[in-house]
C-alpha atoms as a PDB file:
ATOM      1  CA  GLN A   1       8.636  36.112  66.325  1.00  0.00           C
ATOM      2  CA  LEU A   2       5.541  36.320  68.500  1.00  0.00           C
ATOM      3  CA  HIS A   3       5.180  33.340  70.839  1.00  0.00           C
ATOM      4  CA  LEU A   4       1.936  32.618  72.710  1.00  0.00           C
ATOM      5  CA  VAL A   5       1.523  30.568  75.877  1.00  0.00           C
ATOM      6  CA  GLU A   6      -1.849  29.719  77.409  1.00  0.00           C
ATOM      7  CA  SER A   7      -2.315  29.111  81.119  1.00  0.00           C
ATOM      8  CA  GLY A   8      -5.023  28.994  83.759  1.00  0.00           C
ATOM      9  CA  GLY A   9      -6.789  25.789  82.822  1.00  0.00           C
ATOM     10  CA  GLY A  10      -7.710  23.103  85.284  1.00  0.00           C
ATOM     11  CA  LEU A  11     -10.513  21.045  86.755  1.00  0.00           C
ATOM     12  CA  VAL A  12     -13.602  22.889  87.931  1.00  0.00           C
ATOM     13  CA  GLN A  13     -17.108  21.841  88.885  1.00  0.00           C
ATOM     14  CA  ALA A  14     -20.117  22.862  86.831  1.00  0.00           C
ATOM     15  CA  GLY A  15     -21.150  26.411  87.632  1.00  0.00           C
ATOM     16  CA  GLY A  16     -17.633  27.415  88.574  1.00  0.00           C
ATOM     17  CA  SER A  17     -15.222  29.867  86.998  1.00  0.00           C
ATOM     18  CA  LEU A  18     -11.761  29.944  85.472  1.00  0.00           C
ATOM     19  CA  ARG A  19      -9.657  32.707  84.010  1.00  0.00           C
ATOM     20  CA  LEU A  20      -7.386  31.777  81.141  1.00  0.00           C
ATOM     21  CA  SER A  21      -4.370  33.830  80.121  1.00  0.00           C
ATOM     22  CA  CYS A  22      -2.713  34.140  76.740  1.00  0.00           C
ATOM     23  CA  ALA A  23       0.732  35.592  77.318  1.00  0.00           C
ATOM     24  CA  ALA A  24       2.884  36.821  74.457  1.00  0.00           C
ATOM     25  CA  SER A  25       6.621  37.143  74.140  1.00  0.00           C
ATOM     26  CA  GLY A  26       8.970  38.115  71.352  1.00  0.00           C
ATOM     27  CA  ALA A  27       6.813  40.978  70.084  1.00  0.00           C
ATOM     28  CA  SER A  28       4.257  43.483  71.313  1.00  0.00           C
ATOM     29  CA  LEU A  29       0.788  41.983  71.553  1.00  0.00           C
ATOM     30  CA  GLU A  30      -0.821  45.356  70.902  1.00  0.00           C
ATOM     31  CA  ASN A  31      -0.264  44.845  67.165  1.00  0.00           C
ATOM     32  CA  TYR A  32      -2.266  41.604  67.006  1.00  0.00           C
ATOM     33  CA  PRO A  33      -5.910  40.640  67.197  1.00  0.00           C
ATOM     34  CA  ILE A  34      -6.293  37.522  69.359  1.00  0.00           C
ATOM     35  CA  GLY A  35      -8.784  34.693  69.183  1.00  0.00           C
ATOM     36  CA  TRP A  36      -9.626  32.010  71.726  1.00  0.00           C
ATOM     37  CA  PHE A  37     -10.564  28.550  70.465  1.00  0.00           C
ATOM     38  CA  ARG A  38     -11.387  25.240  72.055  1.00  0.00           C
ATOM     39  CA  GLN A  39     -11.288  21.653  70.924  1.00  0.00           C
ATOM     40  CA  ALA A  40     -12.718  18.559  72.552  1.00  0.00           C
ATOM     41  CA  PRO A  41     -11.991  14.982  71.431  1.00  0.00           C
ATOM     42  CA  GLY A  42     -14.087  14.091  68.403  1.00  0.00           C
ATOM     43  CA  LYS A  43     -15.264  17.655  67.857  1.00  0.00           C
ATOM     44  CA  GLU A  44     -14.312  20.414  65.474  1.00  0.00           C
ATOM     45  CA  ARG A  45     -12.216  23.238  66.782  1.00  0.00           C
ATOM     46  CA  GLU A  46     -14.588  26.003  67.812  1.00  0.00           C
ATOM     47  CA  GLY A  47     -13.976  29.718  67.863  1.00  0.00           C
ATOM     48  CA  VAL A  48     -14.915  31.002  71.307  1.00  0.00           C
ATOM     49  CA  SER A  49     -14.080  34.691  71.276  1.00  0.00           C
ATOM     50  CA  CYS A  50     -11.815  37.246  69.686  1.00  0.00           C
ATOM     51  CA  VAL A  51     -10.642  40.765  70.375  1.00  0.00           C
ATOM     52  CA  SER A  52      -9.107  43.333  68.047  1.00  0.00           C
ATOM     53  CA  HIS A  53      -5.650  44.741  68.603  1.00  0.00           C
ATOM     54  CA  SER A  54      -6.946  47.768  70.494  1.00  0.00           C
ATOM     55  CA  GLY A  55      -9.830  46.014  72.225  1.00  0.00           C
ATOM     56  CA  GLY A  56     -12.452  47.980  70.309  1.00  0.00           C
ATOM     57  CA  THR A  57     -13.953  44.946  68.566  1.00  0.00           C
ATOM     58  CA  ILE A  58     -15.042  41.831  70.457  1.00  0.00           C
ATOM     59  CA  HIS A  59     -16.974  38.776  69.303  1.00  0.00           C
ATOM     60  CA  TYR A  60     -18.273  35.713  71.124  1.00  0.00           C
ATOM     61  CA  ALA A  61     -19.634  32.393  70.020  1.00  0.00           C
ATOM     62  CA  ASP A  62     -23.330  32.026  70.752  1.00  0.00           C
ATOM     63  CA  SER A  63     -22.562  29.111  73.047  1.00  0.00           C
ATOM     64  CA  VAL A  64     -20.616  31.305  75.478  1.00  0.00           C
ATOM     65  CA  LYS A  65     -22.344  34.686  75.242  1.00  0.00           C
ATOM     66  CA  GLY A  66     -23.242  36.010  78.649  1.00  0.00           C
ATOM     67  CA  ARG A  67     -20.842  33.618  80.387  1.00  0.00           C
ATOM     68  CA  PHE A  68     -17.381  34.374  78.961  1.00  0.00           C
ATOM     69  CA  THR A  69     -15.577  37.705  78.808  1.00  0.00           C
ATOM     70  CA  ILE A  70     -12.471  38.460  76.783  1.00  0.00           C
ATOM     71  CA  THR A  71     -10.165  41.289  77.816  1.00  0.00           C
ATOM     72  CA  ARG A  72      -6.679  42.375  76.963  1.00  0.00           C
ATOM     73  CA  ASP A  73      -3.946  44.203  78.792  1.00  0.00           C
ATOM     74  CA  ASN A  74      -1.452  45.235  76.165  1.00  0.00           C
ATOM     75  CA  ALA A  75       0.875  46.675  78.797  1.00  0.00           C
ATOM     76  CA  LYS A  76       1.186  43.150  80.223  1.00  0.00           C
ATOM     77  CA  ASN A  77       1.249  41.533  76.774  1.00  0.00           C
ATOM     78  CA  THR A  78      -1.643  39.329  77.847  1.00  0.00           C
ATOM     79  CA  VAL A  79      -5.175  38.512  76.717  1.00  0.00           C
ATOM     80  CA  TYR A  80      -7.578  36.949  79.203  1.00  0.00           C
ATOM     81  CA  LEU A  81     -10.674  34.807  78.930  1.00  0.00           C
ATOM     82  CA  GLN A  82     -12.861  34.927  82.017  1.00  0.00           C
ATOM     83  CA  MET A  83     -15.158  31.896  82.012  1.00  0.00           C
ATOM     84  CA  ASN A  84     -18.133  31.863  84.374  1.00  0.00           C
ATOM     85  CA  SER A  85     -21.048  29.485  84.832  1.00  0.00           C
ATOM     86  CA  LEU A  86     -19.011  26.701  83.298  1.00  0.00           C
ATOM     87  CA  LYS A  87     -20.750  23.662  81.864  1.00  0.00           C
ATOM     88  CA  PRO A  88     -19.425  20.174  81.088  1.00  0.00           C
ATOM     89  CA  ASP A  89     -19.741  21.013  77.376  1.00  0.00           C
ATOM     90  CA  ASP A  90     -17.107  23.709  77.901  1.00  0.00           C
ATOM     91  CA  THR A  91     -14.526  20.970  78.458  1.00  0.00           C
ATOM     92  CA  GLY A  92     -11.653  20.983  76.000  1.00  0.00           C
ATOM     93  CA  VAL A  93      -8.228  22.283  75.163  1.00  0.00           C
ATOM     94  CA  TYR A  94      -8.307  26.060  74.917  1.00  0.00           C
ATOM     95  CA  LEU A  95      -5.912  27.742  72.537  1.00  0.00           C
ATOM     96  CA  CYS A  96      -5.172  31.319  71.622  1.00  0.00           C
ATOM     97  CA  ALA A  97      -3.887  32.535  68.281  1.00  0.00           C
ATOM     98  CA  THR A  98      -3.225  35.668  66.289  1.00  0.00           C
ATOM     99  CA  GLY A  99      -5.532  36.450  63.391  1.00  0.00           C
ATOM    100  CA  LEU A 100      -8.484  38.551  62.314  1.00  0.00           C
ATOM    101  CA  CYS A 101     -11.360  39.200  64.671  1.00  0.00           C
ATOM    102  CA  ASP A 102     -14.538  38.669  62.673  1.00  0.00           C
ATOM    103  CA  THR A 103     -18.023  37.636  63.700  1.00  0.00           C
ATOM    104  CA  ASP A 104     -17.586  33.951  62.862  1.00  0.00           C
ATOM    105  CA  ILE A 105     -14.225  33.569  64.677  1.00  0.00           C
ATOM    106  CA  GLY A 106     -13.188  31.128  61.981  1.00  0.00           C
ATOM    107  CA  GLN A 107      -9.919  29.293  62.542  1.00  0.00           C
ATOM    108  CA  GLU A 108      -8.986  29.784  58.887  1.00  0.00           C
ATOM    109  CA  TRP A 109      -8.217  33.408  59.721  1.00  0.00           C
ATOM    110  CA  TYR A 110      -5.691  32.553  62.448  1.00  0.00           C
ATOM    111  CA  ASN A 111      -2.093  31.503  62.664  1.00  0.00           C
ATOM    112  CA  ASN A 112       0.723  31.503  65.227  1.00  0.00           C
ATOM    113  CA  TRP A 113      -1.076  29.269  67.719  1.00  0.00           C
ATOM    114  CA  GLY A 114      -0.201  28.539  71.305  1.00  0.00           C
ATOM    115  CA  GLN A 115      -0.021  24.976  72.633  1.00  0.00           C
ATOM    116  CA  GLY A 116      -3.243  25.122  74.632  1.00  0.00           C
ATOM    117  CA  THR A 117      -4.392  24.640  78.193  1.00  0.00           C
ATOM    118  CA  GLN A 118      -6.798  21.926  79.333  1.00  0.00           C
ATOM    119  CA  VAL A 119     -10.145  22.893  80.850  1.00  0.00           C
ATOM    120  CA  THR A 120     -12.226  20.141  82.408  1.00  0.00           C
ATOM    121  CA  VAL A 121     -15.674  20.831  83.837  1.00  0.00           C
ATOM    122  CA  SER A 122     -17.182  18.089  85.969  1.00  0.00           C
ATOM    123  CA  SER A 123     -20.879  17.489  86.578  1.00  0.00           C
END
């Protein structure tokens, strides 16, 4: 069974950068589209970005376009989320999951979630 583990979160000042990793074990990640989501207290879980199994299809939420970049390295069984120009509103728990990569990055299309990594952006 595919198991996902997120890492790379932490505390960063506004305008800074972080790179999150979504590492897979138990199966080859190349067979799975991957989505990144985030959730802050009191807010709905938000789809941030997704990438198809081969990397040919990529989508971003409007709130992160131009600042975040999703990539995948199937040889390393890892999907990355490079986050630049971070804002306090980017604060939340970031999770990755397998699913379908569509324009809306809706969580209803995803399953097999990781546990998440905390990202905190200070003013």
